Coordinates of C-alpha atoms in Angstrom, one line a residue:
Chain A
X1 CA 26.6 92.5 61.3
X2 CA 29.7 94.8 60.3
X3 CA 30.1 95.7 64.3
X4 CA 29.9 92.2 65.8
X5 CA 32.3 90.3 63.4
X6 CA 34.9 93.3 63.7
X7 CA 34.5 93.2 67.8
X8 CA 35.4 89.4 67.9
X9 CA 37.6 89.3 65.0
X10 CA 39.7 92.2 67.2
X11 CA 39.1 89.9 70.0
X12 CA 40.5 86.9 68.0
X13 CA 43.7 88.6 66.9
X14 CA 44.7 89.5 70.2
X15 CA 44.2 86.2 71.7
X16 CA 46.2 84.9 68.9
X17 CA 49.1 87.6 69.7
X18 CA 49.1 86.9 73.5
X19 CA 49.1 82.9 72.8
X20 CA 52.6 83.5 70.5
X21 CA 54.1 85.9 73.1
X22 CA 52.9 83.4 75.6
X23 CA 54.5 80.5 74.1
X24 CA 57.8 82.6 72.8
X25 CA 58.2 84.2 76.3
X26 CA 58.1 81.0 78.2
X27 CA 60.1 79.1 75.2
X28 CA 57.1 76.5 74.6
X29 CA 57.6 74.6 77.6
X30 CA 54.5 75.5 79.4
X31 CA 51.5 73.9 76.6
X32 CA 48.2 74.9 78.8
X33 CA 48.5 78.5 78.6
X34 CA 49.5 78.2 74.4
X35 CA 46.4 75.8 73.9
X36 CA 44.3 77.9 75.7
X37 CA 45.3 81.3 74.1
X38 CA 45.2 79.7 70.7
X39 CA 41.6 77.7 71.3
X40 CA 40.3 80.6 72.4
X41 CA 41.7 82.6 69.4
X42 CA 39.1 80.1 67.6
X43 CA 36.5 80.5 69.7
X44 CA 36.6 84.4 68.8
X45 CA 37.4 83.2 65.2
X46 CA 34.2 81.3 65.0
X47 CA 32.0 83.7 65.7
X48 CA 32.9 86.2 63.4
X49 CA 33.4 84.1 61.0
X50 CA 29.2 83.1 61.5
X51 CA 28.4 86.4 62.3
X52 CA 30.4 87.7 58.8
X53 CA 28.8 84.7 57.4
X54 CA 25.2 85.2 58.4
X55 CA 25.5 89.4 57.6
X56 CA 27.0 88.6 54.1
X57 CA 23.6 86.2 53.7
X58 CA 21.0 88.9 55.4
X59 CA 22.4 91.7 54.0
X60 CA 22.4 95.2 55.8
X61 CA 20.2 95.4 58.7
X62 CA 18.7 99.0 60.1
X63 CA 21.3 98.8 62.6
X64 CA 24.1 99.2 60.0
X65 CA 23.0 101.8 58.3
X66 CA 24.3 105.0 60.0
X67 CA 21.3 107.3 59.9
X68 CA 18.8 104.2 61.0
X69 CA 15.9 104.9 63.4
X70 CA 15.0 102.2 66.4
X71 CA 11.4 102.0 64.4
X72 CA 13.1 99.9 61.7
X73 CA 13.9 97.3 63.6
X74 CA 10.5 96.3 64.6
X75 CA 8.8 92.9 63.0
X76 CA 10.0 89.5 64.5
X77 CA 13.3 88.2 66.0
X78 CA 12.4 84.1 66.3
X79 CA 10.4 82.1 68.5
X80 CA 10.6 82.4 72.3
X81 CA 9.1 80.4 74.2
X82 CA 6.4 82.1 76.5
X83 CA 6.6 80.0 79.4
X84 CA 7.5 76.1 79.8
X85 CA 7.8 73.6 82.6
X86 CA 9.9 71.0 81.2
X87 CA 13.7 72.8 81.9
X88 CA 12.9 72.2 85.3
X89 CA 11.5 69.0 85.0
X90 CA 15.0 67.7 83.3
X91 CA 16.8 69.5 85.4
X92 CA 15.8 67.6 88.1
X93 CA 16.3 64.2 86.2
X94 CA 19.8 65.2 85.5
X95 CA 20.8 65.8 89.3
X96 CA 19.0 62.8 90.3
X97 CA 21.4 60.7 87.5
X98 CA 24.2 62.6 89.3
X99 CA 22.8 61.9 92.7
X100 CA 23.2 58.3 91.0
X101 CA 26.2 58.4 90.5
X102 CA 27.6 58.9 94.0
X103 CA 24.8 56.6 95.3
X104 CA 24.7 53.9 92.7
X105 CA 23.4 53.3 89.4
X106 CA 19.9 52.0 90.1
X107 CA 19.2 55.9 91.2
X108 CA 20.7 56.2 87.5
X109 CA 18.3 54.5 85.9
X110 CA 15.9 55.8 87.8
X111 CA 16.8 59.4 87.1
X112 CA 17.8 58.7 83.2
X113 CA 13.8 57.5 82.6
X114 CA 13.1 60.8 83.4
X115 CA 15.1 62.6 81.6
X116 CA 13.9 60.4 78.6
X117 CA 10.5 61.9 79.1
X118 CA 11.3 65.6 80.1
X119 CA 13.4 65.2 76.8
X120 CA 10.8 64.9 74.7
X121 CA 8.5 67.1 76.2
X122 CA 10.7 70.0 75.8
X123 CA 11.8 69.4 72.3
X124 CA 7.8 68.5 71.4
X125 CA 6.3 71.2 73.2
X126 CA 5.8 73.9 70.9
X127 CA 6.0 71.5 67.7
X128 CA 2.9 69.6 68.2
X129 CA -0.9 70.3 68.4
X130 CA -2.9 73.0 66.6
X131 CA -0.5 76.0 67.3
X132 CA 2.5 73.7 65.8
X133 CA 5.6 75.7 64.4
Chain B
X1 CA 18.5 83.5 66.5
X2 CA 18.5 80.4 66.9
X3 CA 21.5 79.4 65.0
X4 CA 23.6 82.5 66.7
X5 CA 22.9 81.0 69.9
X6 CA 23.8 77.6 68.7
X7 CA 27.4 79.2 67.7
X8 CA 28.0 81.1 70.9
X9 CA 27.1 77.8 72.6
X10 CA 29.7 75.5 70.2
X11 CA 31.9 78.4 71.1
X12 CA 31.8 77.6 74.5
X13 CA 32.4 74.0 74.1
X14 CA 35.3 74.5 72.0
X15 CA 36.9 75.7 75.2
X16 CA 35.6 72.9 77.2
X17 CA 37.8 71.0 75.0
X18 CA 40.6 73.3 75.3
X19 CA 40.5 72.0 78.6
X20 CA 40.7 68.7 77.4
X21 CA 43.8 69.3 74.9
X22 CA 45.4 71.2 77.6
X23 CA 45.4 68.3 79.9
X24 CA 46.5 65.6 77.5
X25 CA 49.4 68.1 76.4
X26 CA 50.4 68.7 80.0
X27 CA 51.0 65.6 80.9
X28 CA 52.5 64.2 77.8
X29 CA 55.1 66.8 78.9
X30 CA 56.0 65.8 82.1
X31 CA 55.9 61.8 81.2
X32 CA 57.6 60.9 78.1
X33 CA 58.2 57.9 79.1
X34 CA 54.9 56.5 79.9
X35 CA 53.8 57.6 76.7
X36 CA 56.7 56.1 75.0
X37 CA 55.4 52.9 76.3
X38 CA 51.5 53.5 76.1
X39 CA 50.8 54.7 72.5
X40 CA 52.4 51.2 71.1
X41 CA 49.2 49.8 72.0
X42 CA 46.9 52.2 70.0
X43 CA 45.1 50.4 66.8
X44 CA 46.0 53.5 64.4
X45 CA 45.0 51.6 61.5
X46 CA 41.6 50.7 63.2
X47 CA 41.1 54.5 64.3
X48 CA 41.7 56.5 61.5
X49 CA 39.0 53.9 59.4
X50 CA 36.4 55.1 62.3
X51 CA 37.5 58.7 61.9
X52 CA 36.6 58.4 58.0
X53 CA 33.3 57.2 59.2
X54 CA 32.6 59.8 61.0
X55 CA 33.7 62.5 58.8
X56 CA 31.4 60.4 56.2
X57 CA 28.7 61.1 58.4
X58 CA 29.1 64.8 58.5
X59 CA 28.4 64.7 54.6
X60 CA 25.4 62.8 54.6
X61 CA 24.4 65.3 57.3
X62 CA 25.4 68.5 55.3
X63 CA 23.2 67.0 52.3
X64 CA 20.4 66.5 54.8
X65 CA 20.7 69.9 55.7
X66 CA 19.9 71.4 51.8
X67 CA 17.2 69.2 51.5
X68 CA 15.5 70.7 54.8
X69 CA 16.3 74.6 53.1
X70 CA 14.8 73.8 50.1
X71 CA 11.5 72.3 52.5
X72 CA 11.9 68.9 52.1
X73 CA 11.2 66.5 54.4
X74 CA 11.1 63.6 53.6
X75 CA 11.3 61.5 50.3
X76 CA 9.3 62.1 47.3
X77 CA 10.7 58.5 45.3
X78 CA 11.4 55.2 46.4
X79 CA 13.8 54.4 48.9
X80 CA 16.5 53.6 46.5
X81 CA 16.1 56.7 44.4
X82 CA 18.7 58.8 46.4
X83 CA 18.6 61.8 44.5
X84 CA 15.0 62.2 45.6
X85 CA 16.0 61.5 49.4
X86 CA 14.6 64.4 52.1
X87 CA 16.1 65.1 55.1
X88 CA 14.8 62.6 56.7
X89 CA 16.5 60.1 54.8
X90 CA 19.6 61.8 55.0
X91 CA 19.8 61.9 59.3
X92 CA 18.9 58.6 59.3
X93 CA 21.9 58.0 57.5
X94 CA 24.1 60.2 59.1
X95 CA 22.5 58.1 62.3
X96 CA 23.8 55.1 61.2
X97 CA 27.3 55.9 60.2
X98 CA 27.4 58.1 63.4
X99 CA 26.2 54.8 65.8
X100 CA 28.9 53.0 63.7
X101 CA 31.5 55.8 65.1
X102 CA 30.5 54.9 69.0
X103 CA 30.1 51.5 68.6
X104 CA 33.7 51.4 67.0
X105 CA 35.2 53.3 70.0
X106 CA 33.6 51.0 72.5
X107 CA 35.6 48.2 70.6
X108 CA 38.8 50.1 71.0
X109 CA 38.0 50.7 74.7
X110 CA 37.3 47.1 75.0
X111 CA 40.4 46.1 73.2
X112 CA 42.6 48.9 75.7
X113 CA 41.6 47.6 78.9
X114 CA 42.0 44.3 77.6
X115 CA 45.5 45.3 77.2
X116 CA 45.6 46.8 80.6
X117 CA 44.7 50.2 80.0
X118 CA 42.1 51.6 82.3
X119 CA 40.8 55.1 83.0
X120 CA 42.6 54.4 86.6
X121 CA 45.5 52.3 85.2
X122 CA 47.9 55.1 85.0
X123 CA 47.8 58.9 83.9
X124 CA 48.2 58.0 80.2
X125 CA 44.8 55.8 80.6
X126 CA 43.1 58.9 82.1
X127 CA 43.7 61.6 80.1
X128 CA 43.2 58.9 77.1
X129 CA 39.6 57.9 78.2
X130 CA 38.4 61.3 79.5
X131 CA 39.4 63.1 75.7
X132 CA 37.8 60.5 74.0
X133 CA 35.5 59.6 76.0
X134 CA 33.8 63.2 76.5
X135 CA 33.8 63.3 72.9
X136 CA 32.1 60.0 72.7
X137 CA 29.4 61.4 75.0
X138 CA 28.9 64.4 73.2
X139 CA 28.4 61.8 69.7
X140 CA 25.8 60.2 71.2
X141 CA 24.1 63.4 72.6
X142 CA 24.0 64.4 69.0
X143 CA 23.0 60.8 67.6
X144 CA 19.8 61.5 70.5
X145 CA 19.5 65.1 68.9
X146 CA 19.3 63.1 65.4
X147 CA 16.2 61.4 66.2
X148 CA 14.3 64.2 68.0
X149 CA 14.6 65.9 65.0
X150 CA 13.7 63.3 62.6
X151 CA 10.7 63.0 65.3
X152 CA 9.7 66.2 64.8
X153 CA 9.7 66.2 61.0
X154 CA 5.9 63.7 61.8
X155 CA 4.4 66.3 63.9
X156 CA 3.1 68.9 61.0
X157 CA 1.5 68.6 57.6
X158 CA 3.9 70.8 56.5
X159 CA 7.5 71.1 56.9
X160 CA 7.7 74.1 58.9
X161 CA 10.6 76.9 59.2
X162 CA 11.2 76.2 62.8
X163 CA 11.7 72.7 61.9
X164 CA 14.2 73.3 59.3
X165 CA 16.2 75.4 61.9
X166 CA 16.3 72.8 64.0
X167 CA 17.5 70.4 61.6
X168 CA 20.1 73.1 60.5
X169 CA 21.7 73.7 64.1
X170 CA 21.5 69.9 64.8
X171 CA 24.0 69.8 61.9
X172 CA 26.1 72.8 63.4
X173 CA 26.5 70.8 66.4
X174 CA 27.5 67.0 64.4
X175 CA 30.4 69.4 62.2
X176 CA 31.8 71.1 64.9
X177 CA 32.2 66.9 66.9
X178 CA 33.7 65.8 63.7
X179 CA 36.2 69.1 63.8
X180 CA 36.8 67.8 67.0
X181 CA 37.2 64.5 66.9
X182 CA 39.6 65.3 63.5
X183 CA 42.1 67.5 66.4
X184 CA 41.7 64.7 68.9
X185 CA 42.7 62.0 66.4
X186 CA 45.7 63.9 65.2
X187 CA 46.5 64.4 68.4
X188 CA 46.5 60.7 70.0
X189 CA 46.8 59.0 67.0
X190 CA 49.1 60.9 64.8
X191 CA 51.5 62.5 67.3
X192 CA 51.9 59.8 69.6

């Protein structure tokens, strides 16, 4: 994880830079720019910080080590889904709640019932049954 | 990978509330006066009590979060015999205090527009209600997130590793509100 915490710790300290010569150059009176420079000198901040984090709790992986071969890296990443109908199923609930909202709030309701379902379906999908995670 | 992505994402948010922060300090800038006028009416007492709450919360949620590394689900004891809660126990708990966050805030609001303040009262009331209130929304996204992961913990014999990640990220998610909701609170309530 050496590579990725140094990339957006790099990133994070520049952001940090340009936010203070941002707010120095324009003598403070101009906020957006200096909250946005410095929150996104956390966003950076953050992930390093996990990615440090998580590389200090793995340990080194193939990819660190210098003379590593792409072979090494073989075994399993996490759980993908393979295929699943329910992302578009809530999709579709959430624009008809925003439909509702321009059209009024009985399309809502409607809409939200839905949702409720797709909802469940997605988060249950791959947790239930024989196959369970 | 599933708690990387869960970062990158929170990452993202963050400057979603940037947006937020920049807005509220924008126009604090350009009308002193109105907020001179507006922030008298803020029950700072009454808010910093529900901040507590929440920031409660996020413990009860972080001791959640061991139980479901070390595999436990659920309670081994009775249900006064704490020490021998699972994670179960713990979210249900972090539930709780974490309804008793939103329900507080919908007494403030009530209490604001009582007073006058409404989201199209005047600019104070909008920044005011869309900080907080976008904040608000993203508490009870996570008090919904609660239960579908206590849900999940009744769907296997066993508690499962993918389970436990799920509880784990649910937990990334309820900090990084309470980090925000600590910056928003300093920011209306403390700053004036």
């Amino acid at each position: 994880m050496k590579i990725e915490y140094r990339m957006f710790a790099v990133l994070g300290v520049f952001f940090a830079c340009a936010g203070l010569l941002y707010g120095l150059w324009g003598h403070w009176r101009e906020p957006v720019g200096a909250v946005g420079l410095f929150l996104a000198t956390l966003l950076a901040f953050m992930i390093a910080f996990y990615a440090w984090f998580t590389g200090k709790r793995m340990g080194p992986r193939p990819d660190d080590d210098e003379a590593g071969e792409i072979d090494q890296f073989e075994g399993d990443y996490g759980f993908f889904a393979p295929y699943s109908w329910w992302p578009l199923f809530l999709g579709s609930s959430a624009a008809l709640c925003f439909l509702g909202l321009a059209v009024g709030w009985w399309l809502f309701i409607i809409g939200s019932s839905f949702g409720v379902v797709a909802l469940v379906g997605w988060t249950f999908e791959y947790f239930k049954g024989e196959h369970a995670l | 990978m599933v708690a990387m992505g869960t970062i990158v994402w929170l990452s993202s948010e963050l400057m979603f509330f940037a947006g937020l922060f920049a807005i509220y300090f924008t126009i604090r800038a350009v009308r002193v006066d109105l907020w001179a006028e507006k922030t008298a009416d803020l029950n700072v007492k009454f808010a910093s009590i529900n901040t507590l709450i929440l920031v409660v919360s996020s413990v009860w949620c972080q001791l959640g979060v061991w139980k479901a590394e070390h595999g436990q689900s659920h309670r081994t004891g009775g249900l006064l015999d704490i020490r021998n809660w699972g994670m179960r126990e713990w979210y249900v708990l972090t539930y709780v205090f974490g309804a008793m966050f939103v329900s507080g805030q919908v007494w403030e609001y009530a209490n604001l527009v009582k007073e006058g303040t409404t989201l199209s009262s005047d600019v104070y009331g909008s920044v005011f209600y869309l900080a907080t209130g976008f904040h608000a929304l993203h508490v009870t996204g996570g008090l919904v997130a609660f239960l579908l992961i206590i849900g999940r913990t009744f769907t296997t014999r066993h508690y499962s590793h993918n389970q436990a990640i799920g509880a784990v990220v649910t937990s990334y998610y309820w900090h990084f509100v309470d980090v925000v909701w600590i910056a928003l609170w300093a920011t209306i309530y403390l700053l004036k």
